[in-house]
Amino acid sequence: MRGYTFYERVSRAFHDYSSLSKLIVISTVGGGSLIAYSEANASSDAYSVAPPEMGIKKKKVVVLGTGWAGTSFLKNLNNPSYDVQVISPRNYFAFTPLLPSVTCGTVEARSIVEPVRNIVRKKNVDICFWEAECFKIDAENKKVYCRSSQNTNLNGKEEFCMDYDYLVIAMGARANTFNTPGVEENCNFLKEVEDAQRIRRNVIESFEKASLPNLSDEERKRILHFVIVGGGPTGVEFAAELHDFVDEDLFKLYPKVKDSVKITLLEAADHILNMFDKRITAFAEEKFSRDGIDVKLGSMVVKVTDKEIFTKVRGNGETSSMPYGMVVWSTGIAPHAIIKDFMKQVGQTNRRALATDEWLRVEGSDSIYALGDCATVNQRRVMEDIAAIFSKADKDNSGTLTVKEFQEVIKDICERYPQVELYLKNKKMGDFGDLLKEAKGDVAQDAVELNIEEFKKALSEVDSQMKNLPATAQVAAQQGKYLAKCFNRMEEAEKNPEGPLRFRGTGRHRFQPFRYQHLGQFAPLGGEQTAAQLPWDWVSIGRSSQWLWYSVYTSKLVSWRTRALVVSDWTRRFIFGRDSSGI
Amino acid sequence: MRGYTFYERVSRAFHDYSSLSKLIVISTVGGGSLIAYSEANASSDAYSVAPPEMGIKKKKVVVLGTGWAGTSFLKNLNNPSYDVQVISPRNYFAFTPLLPSVTCGTVEARSIVEPVRNIVRKKNVDICFWEAECFKIDAENKKVYCRSSQNTNLNGKEEFCMDYDYLVIAMGARANTFNTPGVEENCNFLKEVEDAQRIRRNVIESFEKASLPNLSDEERKRILHFVIVGGGPTGVEFAAELHDFVDEDLFKLYPKVKDSVKITLLEAADHILNMFDKRITAFAEEKFSRDGIDVKLGSMVVKVTDKEIFTKVRGNGETSSMPYGMVVWSTGIAPHAIIKDFMKQVGQTNRRALATDEWLRVEGSDSIYALGDCATVNQRRVMEDIAAIFSKADKDNSGTLTVKEFQEVIKDICERYPQVELYLKNKKMGDFGDLLKEAKGDVAQDAVELNIEEFKKALSEVDSQMKNLPATAQVAAQQGKYLAKCFNRMEEAEKNPEGPLRFRGTGRHRFQPFRYQHLGQFAPLGGEQTAAQLPWDWVSIGRSSQWLWYSVYTSKLVSWRTRALVVSDWTRRFIFGRDSSGI
């Protein structure tokens, strides 16, 4: 035994009591005058469940993927009656909204990642992590087949197979090339941490390459032509970051090639950021034009060679080509090969992602859940179930629905079919009564009685409100949290279902269906300007939104370590600028 | 024109007046109670020279390499009469003494690098940087041939040729494999930043690999067997870092494989750290044995396959083999291929590095200098010049040297042949007189008179004191600074030579020869324990040396940015531990 010195004691205190280190970090972060607020901790959740009796075999849950959905699921799962196996080719969670910042060194790659083992280490649930890639899902036998993604030198022992009772698929998606020739070979993507690191090196190498002595002006201009394909949030943010990096840091170090730099943003639609409010789009386009970023709208990429990119103008079909030095391709997502393969297994051949019901269960499978970018919630249409709804509501089997009968099922209908509520809201109707009145004409509400045809008519348009959820971190995180809460209460809900009425069938659904709550979205536009689209259509643009962005992103980071690192990265950038070493 | 907001003004102030940011950093660093002292700035050097007259063609200096020697040369060069071209395959300078810390994430790679363009940007000398690799030196025509080290896609235009008036070779060296079979293919080296990053990933991947389900215990032990070949400062520091990383951070996250981890350090000699004081060696060996690091002394590696490493015991020649998961090879240096090629050109075929004279000029070439790890200073022997010294000293050509005659050349002899002074010091002789007295026997000093044979005898043993300089950052940095000062005063020294007498020839040497001043050396041993061998044979071991190490390394870092980053890395490690994400 050896005695501890003061130094060791302090050091140990920090490691053992993380709250102590939080305190330190808060005071550090506070120094940067950053309003950091923290998400309520999942462990203080009301859904905690008594430990299972000894001897009961734990249900085996296999989670594929450690992105937003998978990690959020793991963070929120706190029912110790599961035996959880997590399989992912990466042993860390990456805070992807900061990936564009990593491409130019505003934030370091390591500041936005957190080891999965660290995230799950202190949980009361048995969670085992395996760094491997799942290459086959055998739904029939409830098995997944995996393989270490490293060069293992293990003669086949790197492959293994895992049973499951529940499978949670949260593998994300890959970049969508739309099968455009040459994209796979010549373009950079921006999905993974490695992509962002590669882009950073490529930008700096482009400047070094363009500084070589034997080049013609034309060649130099080609090398320093940066093309971004896709005017979505990622593409736009990368373009803005790149512009700032070049303008604030690289021009100082490479003054001779300054005039040869060009940034072009290609967007196939009529506007960039077209999922945002028009004011934001207009501001972004105007700012980019002022910054000298060439935004080409209605411009579709048809081919990419090693030095040229070919585009077609959407209106007139004219094609033209531009020489380029580097392309970043960011035009949306497509399913991974294994998801495609699995979709075939479950008979979902024509879909862009794995379809699930509103409880995130893969359609046609009871024990498999899918969430995040690899999945899409297939919201059930009211019209599909209209007869069942009618007969369930018509308690006296009179063939007509009275308002009273109707009011008894309104809540369940709204819970089960959220589009109904959306429709009412958009039509500015106070409640269901208005809808019925509209269908029936101007009658006193109490006297309204509808037959099935009139009922159909009244609800005929509500399904038009159905929208696919966007493929964002926010959706994935909420889905993960939702599913974890369902798993936490699985046994209890089996006995006391808490969901809406089953219109086709008897009893109630076990859980409320998943509901996405949009908390707003940011679009950083460079030069300390950010556009923010907040709930209730609030729009905020400018420096204040940039500070809001700093605060929200800091608070949303997964650990105190990453928070401290990201804030110190921002501070470093502010004081010293971005680094341009080619590593 | 747009007005500046407060924010922009502050931000600009930071960028434009770096002293402001230094102030900020000092107060930050001060908070960590770190005694940081800074090297005297080269720009306030006494050797500054008036700008050359207009119209005079500047001398073209080509510098190959941006390691310690090259960067130190560039930092200290301040005579604007040169046109300097710097060629290096890396556009940054790396603070290599912290590389072992990078291997385990104690310090981030980016924290120890500084872009060369940043270092030379604000100098008053025309310095141009080219990111390229020199692949041929044509000394006859005074040209170097270079090629961009990237995948350039430029159809040959990535090659270029550069003329020079002076060439400064500072390309460093590569790891020495002693042609041991399998080393090149299967071992990790630790020379470059990329090597350190690769080792870090490999360590974490080893733990992930060892956690896979299908492995036998034996296989798991193999994967987690880390072997370090070479018990020099780098190998020892890496072993210590690895032990701390595993012990302090990885065991928590990988508790199941804890018992399978083993670290072995192989050293061919009788002791590790054998260039250090015996007390340090003993302490290090004892500490390692306590830490469970298996130190195998007298153990030579004869072959490495993909899973096994074969060693031979030096005494009895017995060979044995060990299965391993990862090998780090750190057994000294060998010249790069291009240096070997150049050595052939200048007729130095049998040497381990490019030989220079004491003024760092490549032997047999007047306009080429070599410094750092790629070169070795070929100290001239007194015995070679003994006749010349005698005749020069014997002013009256009497065939004997009087003490008076002798005293007139003593200073020059000591300057030209530093081994003489060393010899006197080691023999505990006060001055030259004692040496002569020893040769001549007990005579009154004034009466001593020596003929050539007696003179030879007196000095016969001084050459035994000659030692090759170690291949360290310290030597390289001092050489770079020395050479820059020579270049700064080149014209002036041509007119007023300031070196010692030329014993073979007339007049004086232009400059004092290079003299290495050993400032001490550290050997971090892990667990916040460092051994330090300071000048005058002071030895300090323990935590206090660790803090000295922190202070010295902070002060020696190349920029305020890297200082701030390294200190914040240390702080982060102290609070949050090291990251284990596989990136």
PDB file of C-alpha atoms in Angstrom, chain A residues 34-266:
ATOM      1  CA  LEU A  34     -21.684  31.646 -22.744  1.00  0.00           C
ATOM      2  CA  ILE A  35     -25.190  30.946 -21.619  1.00  0.00           C
ATOM      3  CA  ALA A  36     -24.892  27.209 -21.324  1.00  0.00           C
ATOM      4  CA  TYR A  37     -27.907  25.307 -20.208  1.00  0.00           C
ATOM      5  CA  SER A  38     -28.024  21.587 -19.845  1.00  0.00           C
ATOM      6  CA  GLU A  39     -30.538  19.030 -20.866  1.00  0.00           C
ATOM      7  CA  ALA A  40     -32.370  17.382 -17.993  1.00  0.00           C
ATOM      8  CA  ASN A  41     -30.505  14.236 -17.125  1.00  0.00           C
ATOM      9  CA  ALA A  42     -32.158  11.071 -18.283  1.00  0.00           C
ATOM     10  CA  SER A  43     -31.314   9.199 -15.138  1.00  0.00           C
ATOM     11  CA  SER A  44     -33.623  11.392 -13.092  1.00  0.00           C
ATOM     12  CA  ASP A  45     -36.418  10.222 -15.311  1.00  0.00           C
ATOM     13  CA  ALA A  46     -39.829   9.398 -13.867  1.00  0.00           C
ATOM     14  CA  TYR A  47     -39.850   6.151 -15.827  1.00  0.00           C
ATOM     15  CA  SER A  48     -37.556   4.211 -13.600  1.00  0.00           C
ATOM     16  CA  VAL A  49     -38.447   0.648 -12.962  1.00  0.00           C
ATOM     17  CA  ALA A  50     -37.786  -1.729 -10.093  1.00  0.00           C
ATOM     18  CA  PRO A  51     -34.970  -4.218 -10.761  1.00  0.00           C
ATOM     19  CA  PRO A  52     -36.189  -7.569 -12.088  1.00  0.00           C
ATOM     20  CA  GLU A  53     -36.279 -10.553  -9.790  1.00  0.00           C
ATOM     21  CA  MET A  54     -33.198 -12.709  -9.794  1.00  0.00           C
ATOM     22  CA  GLY A  55     -33.224 -15.716 -12.053  1.00  0.00           C
ATOM     23  CA  ILE A  56     -35.477 -14.200 -14.695  1.00  0.00           C
ATOM     24  CA  LYS A  57     -33.752 -14.365 -18.046  1.00  0.00           C
ATOM     25  CA  LYS A  58     -33.101 -10.888 -19.352  1.00  0.00           C
ATOM     26  CA  LYS A  59     -34.484  -9.912 -22.737  1.00  0.00           C
ATOM     27  CA  LYS A  60     -31.680  -9.484 -25.215  1.00  0.00           C
ATOM     28  CA  VAL A  61     -31.711  -6.181 -27.080  1.00  0.00           C
ATOM     29  CA  VAL A  62     -29.307  -5.690 -29.964  1.00  0.00           C
ATOM     30  CA  VAL A  63     -28.701  -2.099 -31.042  1.00  0.00           C
ATOM     31  CA  LEU A  64     -27.086  -1.502 -34.427  1.00  0.00           C
ATOM     32  CA  GLY A  65     -25.431   1.870 -34.657  1.00  0.00           C
ATOM     33  CA  THR A  66     -24.186   4.563 -32.292  1.00  0.00           C
ATOM     34  CA  GLY A  67     -25.294   7.716 -34.034  1.00  0.00           C
ATOM     35  CA  TRP A  68     -27.906  10.102 -32.736  1.00  0.00           C
ATOM     36  CA  ALA A  69     -30.728   7.544 -32.575  1.00  0.00           C
ATOM     37  CA  GLY A  70     -28.738   4.677 -31.114  1.00  0.00           C
ATOM     38  CA  THR A  71     -26.909   6.798 -28.560  1.00  0.00           C
ATOM     39  CA  SER A  72     -30.056   8.603 -27.493  1.00  0.00           C
ATOM     40  CA  PHE A  73     -31.709   5.207 -27.008  1.00  0.00           C
ATOM     41  CA  LEU A  74     -28.795   3.989 -24.897  1.00  0.00           C
ATOM     42  CA  LYS A  75     -28.607   7.147 -22.838  1.00  0.00           C
ATOM     43  CA  ASN A  76     -32.296   6.994 -21.968  1.00  0.00           C
ATOM     44  CA  LEU A  77     -32.631   3.270 -21.398  1.00  0.00           C
ATOM     45  CA  ASN A  78     -32.663   2.585 -17.683  1.00  0.00           C
ATOM     46  CA  ASN A  79     -34.588  -0.605 -17.171  1.00  0.00           C
ATOM     47  CA  PRO A  80     -32.100  -3.169 -15.919  1.00  0.00           C
ATOM     48  CA  SER A  81     -34.208  -6.072 -17.164  1.00  0.00           C
ATOM     49  CA  TYR A  82     -32.512  -5.900 -20.560  1.00  0.00           C
ATOM     50  CA  ASP A  83     -29.260  -7.308 -21.696  1.00  0.00           C
ATOM     51  CA  VAL A  84     -28.115  -4.839 -24.359  1.00  0.00           C
ATOM     52  CA  GLN A  85     -25.559  -5.504 -27.078  1.00  0.00           C
ATOM     53  CA  VAL A  86     -24.461  -2.506 -29.093  1.00  0.00           C
ATOM     54  CA  ILE A  87     -22.795  -3.062 -32.447  1.00  0.00           C
ATOM     55  CA  SER A  88     -21.230  -0.258 -34.417  1.00  0.00           C
ATOM     56  CA  PRO A  89     -18.198   0.088 -36.670  1.00  0.00           C
ATOM     57  CA  ARG A  90     -17.243   3.207 -34.686  1.00  0.00           C
ATOM     58  CA  ASN A  91     -16.583   3.100 -30.986  1.00  0.00           C
ATOM     59  CA  TYR A  92     -17.735   6.684 -30.529  1.00  0.00           C
ATOM     60  CA  PHE A  93     -20.712   8.932 -30.910  1.00  0.00           C
ATOM     61  CA  ALA A  94     -20.106  11.990 -33.102  1.00  0.00           C
ATOM     62  CA  PHE A  95     -21.944  15.269 -32.677  1.00  0.00           C
ATOM     63  CA  THR A  96     -22.613  15.562 -36.405  1.00  0.00           C
ATOM     64  CA  PRO A  97     -24.085  19.087 -36.458  1.00  0.00           C
ATOM     65  CA  LEU A  98     -20.562  20.341 -35.855  1.00  0.00           C
ATOM     66  CA  LEU A  99     -19.046  18.309 -38.716  1.00  0.00           C
ATOM     67  CA  PRO A 100     -18.992  21.324 -41.067  1.00  0.00           C
ATOM     68  CA  SER A 101     -16.988  23.177 -38.408  1.00  0.00           C
ATOM     69  CA  VAL A 102     -14.506  20.312 -38.350  1.00  0.00           C
ATOM     70  CA  THR A 103     -13.890  20.568 -42.109  1.00  0.00           C
ATOM     71  CA  CYS A 104     -12.092  23.844 -41.615  1.00  0.00           C
ATOM     72  CA  GLY A 105     -10.683  23.391 -38.146  1.00  0.00           C
ATOM     73  CA  THR A 106     -13.037  25.773 -36.349  1.00  0.00           C
ATOM     74  CA  VAL A 107     -13.650  22.824 -34.078  1.00  0.00           C
ATOM     75  CA  GLU A 108     -11.393  19.789 -33.741  1.00  0.00           C
ATOM     76  CA  ALA A 109     -12.690  16.342 -34.669  1.00  0.00           C
ATOM     77  CA  ARG A 110     -11.876  14.976 -31.252  1.00  0.00           C
ATOM     78  CA  SER A 111     -13.909  17.656 -29.544  1.00  0.00           C
ATOM     79  CA  ILE A 112     -17.148  16.372 -31.012  1.00  0.00           C
ATOM     80  CA  VAL A 113     -16.771  12.671 -30.316  1.00  0.00           C
ATOM     81  CA  GLU A 114     -17.413  10.688 -27.164  1.00  0.00           C
ATOM     82  CA  PRO A 115     -16.579   6.985 -26.732  1.00  0.00           C
ATOM     83  CA  VAL A 116     -19.711   4.846 -26.529  1.00  0.00           C
ATOM     84  CA  ARG A 117     -18.151   2.872 -23.700  1.00  0.00           C
ATOM     85  CA  ASN A 118     -17.877   6.084 -21.751  1.00  0.00           C
ATOM     86  CA  ILE A 119     -21.515   6.935 -22.372  1.00  0.00           C
ATOM     87  CA  VAL A 120     -22.832   3.580 -21.210  1.00  0.00           C
ATOM     88  CA  ARG A 121     -20.284   2.842 -18.514  1.00  0.00           C
ATOM     89  CA  LYS A 122     -22.095   4.190 -15.506  1.00  0.00           C
ATOM     90  CA  LYS A 123     -25.595   3.024 -16.450  1.00  0.00           C
ATOM     91  CA  ASN A 124     -27.548   0.552 -14.364  1.00  0.00           C
ATOM     92  CA  VAL A 125     -28.307  -1.494 -17.497  1.00  0.00           C
ATOM     93  CA  ASP A 126     -26.040  -4.255 -18.782  1.00  0.00           C
ATOM     94  CA  ILE A 127     -24.715  -2.763 -21.979  1.00  0.00           C
ATOM     95  CA  CYS A 128     -21.989  -4.413 -23.995  1.00  0.00           C
ATOM     96  CA  PHE A 129     -20.316  -2.693 -26.924  1.00  0.00           C
ATOM     97  CA  TRP A 130     -18.760  -4.473 -29.914  1.00  0.00           C
ATOM     98  CA  GLU A 131     -16.832  -2.552 -32.536  1.00  0.00           C
ATOM     99  CA  ALA A 132     -18.053  -4.368 -35.611  1.00  0.00           C
ATOM    100  CA  GLU A 133     -20.133  -3.960 -38.698  1.00  0.00           C
ATOM    101  CA  CYS A 134     -23.400  -5.845 -39.064  1.00  0.00           C
ATOM    102  CA  PHE A 135     -23.475  -7.383 -42.531  1.00  0.00           C
ATOM    103  CA  LYS A 136     -26.634  -9.472 -42.343  1.00  0.00           C
ATOM    104  CA  ILE A 137     -29.887  -9.402 -40.421  1.00  0.00           C
ATOM    105  CA  ASP A 138     -31.689 -12.731 -40.214  1.00  0.00           C
ATOM    106  CA  ALA A 139     -35.140 -11.677 -39.005  1.00  0.00           C
ATOM    107  CA  GLU A 140     -36.558 -15.171 -39.214  1.00  0.00           C
ATOM    108  CA  ASN A 141     -34.083 -16.657 -36.746  1.00  0.00           C
ATOM    109  CA  LYS A 142     -33.637 -13.418 -34.818  1.00  0.00           C
ATOM    110  CA  LYS A 143     -29.911 -13.216 -35.452  1.00  0.00           C
ATOM    111  CA  VAL A 144     -27.520 -10.590 -36.693  1.00  0.00           C
ATOM    112  CA  TYR A 145     -24.192 -11.408 -38.331  1.00  0.00           C
ATOM    113  CA  CYS A 146     -21.300  -9.092 -37.664  1.00  0.00           C
ATOM    114  CA  ARG A 147     -17.661  -8.677 -38.505  1.00  0.00           C
ATOM    115  CA  SER A 148     -14.953  -6.493 -37.055  1.00  0.00           C
ATOM    116  CA  SER A 149     -14.394  -3.566 -39.372  1.00  0.00           C
ATOM    117  CA  GLN A 150     -10.669  -3.538 -38.745  1.00  0.00           C
ATOM    118  CA  ASN A 151      -7.881  -5.335 -40.446  1.00  0.00           C
ATOM    119  CA  THR A 152      -7.863  -7.953 -37.725  1.00  0.00           C
ATOM    120  CA  ASN A 153      -5.410 -10.637 -38.735  1.00  0.00           C
ATOM    121  CA  LEU A 154      -7.663 -13.157 -36.979  1.00  0.00           C
ATOM    122  CA  ASN A 155      -8.363 -15.743 -39.698  1.00  0.00           C
ATOM    123  CA  GLY A 156     -12.131 -15.511 -39.611  1.00  0.00           C
ATOM    124  CA  LYS A 157     -12.535 -15.152 -35.862  1.00  0.00           C
ATOM    125  CA  GLU A 158     -13.462 -11.510 -36.429  1.00  0.00           C
ATOM    126  CA  GLU A 159     -16.919 -12.716 -37.506  1.00  0.00           C
ATOM    127  CA  PHE A 160     -19.623 -13.438 -34.975  1.00  0.00           C
ATOM    128  CA  CYS A 161     -23.352 -13.909 -34.746  1.00  0.00           C
ATOM    129  CA  MET A 162     -25.670 -12.494 -32.140  1.00  0.00           C
ATOM    130  CA  ASP A 163     -29.189 -13.514 -31.082  1.00  0.00           C
ATOM    131  CA  TYR A 164     -31.754 -10.976 -30.105  1.00  0.00           C
ATOM    132  CA  ASP A 165     -35.217 -10.685 -28.654  1.00  0.00           C
ATOM    133  CA  TYR A 166     -35.487  -7.099 -29.830  1.00  0.00           C
ATOM    134  CA  LEU A 167     -33.450  -5.527 -32.571  1.00  0.00           C
ATOM    135  CA  VAL A 168     -33.019  -1.766 -32.769  1.00  0.00           C
ATOM    136  CA  ILE A 169     -31.717  -0.675 -36.163  1.00  0.00           C
ATOM    137  CA  ALA A 170     -30.139   2.768 -36.014  1.00  0.00           C
ATOM    138  CA  MET A 171     -27.445   2.549 -38.629  1.00  0.00           C
ATOM    139  CA  GLY A 172     -27.983   5.910 -40.281  1.00  0.00           C
ATOM    140  CA  ALA A 173     -27.610   6.320 -44.002  1.00  0.00           C
ATOM    141  CA  ARG A 174     -25.007   6.981 -46.638  1.00  0.00           C
ATOM    142  CA  ALA A 175     -24.691   9.921 -49.000  1.00  0.00           C
ATOM    143  CA  ASN A 176     -26.976   9.755 -51.990  1.00  0.00           C
ATOM    144  CA  THR A 177     -25.154  10.040 -55.286  1.00  0.00           C
ATOM    145  CA  PHE A 178     -28.289   9.467 -57.399  1.00  0.00           C
ATOM    146  CA  ASN A 179     -26.028   7.152 -59.388  1.00  0.00           C
ATOM    147  CA  THR A 180     -24.376  10.162 -60.958  1.00  0.00           C
ATOM    148  CA  PRO A 181     -21.297   8.857 -62.779  1.00  0.00           C
ATOM    149  CA  GLY A 182     -17.969   9.725 -61.216  1.00  0.00           C
ATOM    150  CA  VAL A 183     -19.320  10.984 -57.907  1.00  0.00           C
ATOM    151  CA  GLU A 184     -18.227   8.018 -55.826  1.00  0.00           C
ATOM    152  CA  GLU A 185     -14.694   8.215 -57.200  1.00  0.00           C
ATOM    153  CA  ASN A 186     -14.077  11.949 -57.295  1.00  0.00           C
ATOM    154  CA  CYS A 187     -16.173  13.651 -54.642  1.00  0.00           C
ATOM    155  CA  ASN A 188     -15.805  14.190 -50.927  1.00  0.00           C
ATOM    156  CA  PHE A 189     -18.797  13.439 -48.747  1.00  0.00           C
ATOM    157  CA  LEU A 190     -19.602  14.879 -45.357  1.00  0.00           C
ATOM    158  CA  LYS A 191     -21.234  12.150 -43.297  1.00  0.00           C
ATOM    159  CA  GLU A 192     -18.507  10.882 -40.991  1.00  0.00           C
ATOM    160  CA  VAL A 193     -15.793  12.398 -38.855  1.00  0.00           C
ATOM    161  CA  GLU A 194     -13.191  10.940 -41.211  1.00  0.00           C
ATOM    162  CA  ASP A 195     -14.867  12.742 -44.117  1.00  0.00           C
ATOM    163  CA  ALA A 196     -14.546  16.066 -42.340  1.00  0.00           C
ATOM    164  CA  GLN A 197     -10.887  15.402 -41.527  1.00  0.00           C
ATOM    165  CA  ARG A 198     -10.216  14.429 -45.129  1.00  0.00           C
ATOM    166  CA  ILE A 199     -11.877  17.598 -46.432  1.00  0.00           C
ATOM    167  CA  ARG A 200      -9.750  19.691 -44.107  1.00  0.00           C
ATOM    168  CA  ARG A 201      -6.557  18.098 -45.381  1.00  0.00           C
ATOM    169  CA  ASN A 202      -7.743  18.439 -48.973  1.00  0.00           C
ATOM    170  CA  VAL A 203      -8.455  22.165 -48.613  1.00  0.00           C
ATOM    171  CA  ILE A 204      -4.989  22.831 -47.242  1.00  0.00           C
ATOM    172  CA  GLU A 205      -3.358  20.540 -49.810  1.00  0.00           C
ATOM    173  CA  SER A 206      -5.188  22.431 -52.544  1.00  0.00           C
ATOM    174  CA  PHE A 207      -3.572  25.641 -51.390  1.00  0.00           C
ATOM    175  CA  GLU A 208      -0.151  23.993 -51.201  1.00  0.00           C
ATOM    176  CA  LYS A 209      -0.626  22.419 -54.603  1.00  0.00           C
ATOM    177  CA  ALA A 210      -1.726  25.716 -56.131  1.00  0.00           C
ATOM    178  CA  SER A 211       1.421  27.351 -54.757  1.00  0.00           C
ATOM    179  CA  LEU A 212       3.734  25.089 -56.772  1.00  0.00           C
ATOM    180  CA  PRO A 213       5.971  27.004 -59.168  1.00  0.00           C
ATOM    181  CA  ASN A 214       5.315  25.381 -62.554  1.00  0.00           C
ATOM    182  CA  LEU A 215       1.563  25.919 -62.849  1.00  0.00           C
ATOM    183  CA  SER A 216      -0.299  28.029 -65.346  1.00  0.00           C
ATOM    184  CA  ASP A 217      -2.849  30.527 -64.038  1.00  0.00           C
ATOM    185  CA  GLU A 218      -5.582  28.339 -65.457  1.00  0.00           C
ATOM    186  CA  GLU A 219      -4.338  25.288 -63.590  1.00  0.00           C
ATOM    187  CA  ARG A 220      -4.020  27.285 -60.383  1.00  0.00           C
ATOM    188  CA  LYS A 221      -7.590  28.500 -60.739  1.00  0.00           C
ATOM    189  CA  ARG A 222      -8.801  24.958 -61.321  1.00  0.00           C
ATOM    190  CA  ILE A 223      -7.070  23.671 -58.211  1.00  0.00           C
ATOM    191  CA  LEU A 224      -8.563  26.422 -56.078  1.00  0.00           C
ATOM    192  CA  HIS A 225     -12.089  26.022 -57.410  1.00  0.00           C
ATOM    193  CA  PHE A 226     -14.105  24.477 -54.587  1.00  0.00           C
ATOM    194  CA  VAL A 227     -17.498  23.153 -55.655  1.00  0.00           C
ATOM    195  CA  ILE A 228     -20.245  22.233 -53.223  1.00  0.00           C
ATOM    196  CA  VAL A 229     -23.115  20.191 -54.593  1.00  0.00           C
ATOM    197  CA  GLY A 230     -26.334  20.577 -52.645  1.00  0.00           C
ATOM    198  CA  GLY A 231     -27.743  23.717 -51.062  1.00  0.00           C
ATOM    199  CA  GLY A 232     -29.149  22.061 -47.963  1.00  0.00           C
ATOM    200  CA  PRO A 233     -28.066  23.017 -44.453  1.00  0.00           C
ATOM    201  CA  THR A 234     -24.880  20.932 -44.598  1.00  0.00           C
ATOM    202  CA  GLY A 235     -23.751  22.199 -47.993  1.00  0.00           C
ATOM    203  CA  VAL A 236     -24.527  25.792 -47.104  1.00  0.00           C
ATOM    204  CA  GLU A 237     -22.776  25.593 -43.760  1.00  0.00           C
ATOM    205  CA  PHE A 238     -19.716  24.013 -45.332  1.00  0.00           C
ATOM    206  CA  ALA A 239     -19.609  26.732 -48.012  1.00  0.00           C
ATOM    207  CA  ALA A 240     -19.815  29.385 -45.306  1.00  0.00           C
ATOM    208  CA  GLU A 241     -17.124  27.741 -43.181  1.00  0.00           C
ATOM    209  CA  LEU A 242     -14.847  27.337 -46.181  1.00  0.00           C
ATOM    210  CA  HIS A 243     -15.305  30.975 -47.131  1.00  0.00           C
ATOM    211  CA  ASP A 244     -14.408  32.098 -43.601  1.00  0.00           C
ATOM    212  CA  PHE A 245     -11.403  29.773 -43.420  1.00  0.00           C
ATOM    213  CA  VAL A 246     -10.069  31.026 -46.735  1.00  0.00           C
ATOM    214  CA  ASP A 247     -10.859  34.646 -46.037  1.00  0.00           C
ATOM    215  CA  GLU A 248      -9.783  34.909 -42.418  1.00  0.00           C
ATOM    216  CA  ASP A 249      -6.855  32.508 -42.276  1.00  0.00           C
ATOM    217  CA  LEU A 250      -5.559  31.129 -45.564  1.00  0.00           C
ATOM    218  CA  PHE A 251      -5.299  34.387 -47.513  1.00  0.00           C
ATOM    219  CA  LYS A 252      -2.765  35.642 -44.978  1.00  0.00           C
ATOM    220  CA  LEU A 253      -0.569  32.598 -45.480  1.00  0.00           C
ATOM    221  CA  TYR A 254      -1.054  32.164 -49.222  1.00  0.00           C
ATOM    222  CA  PRO A 255      -1.277  35.765 -50.473  1.00  0.00           C
ATOM    223  CA  LYS A 256       0.025  34.865 -53.933  1.00  0.00           C
ATOM    224  CA  VAL A 257      -2.866  32.580 -54.852  1.00  0.00           C
ATOM    225  CA  LYS A 258      -5.562  34.769 -53.323  1.00  0.00           C
ATOM    226  CA  ASP A 259      -7.077  35.832 -56.629  1.00  0.00           C
ATOM    227  CA  SER A 260      -7.418  32.288 -57.917  1.00  0.00           C
ATOM    228  CA  VAL A 261      -9.799  31.044 -55.220  1.00  0.00           C
ATOM    229  CA  LYS A 262     -13.433  30.456 -56.111  1.00  0.00           C
ATOM    230  CA  ILE A 263     -16.275  28.780 -54.241  1.00  0.00           C
ATOM    231  CA  THR A 264     -19.309  27.561 -56.187  1.00  0.00           C
ATOM    232  CA  LEU A 265     -22.501  26.174 -54.675  1.00  0.00           C
ATOM    233  CA  LEU A 266     -24.679  24.097 -56.994  1.00  0.00           C
TER     234      LEU A 266
END
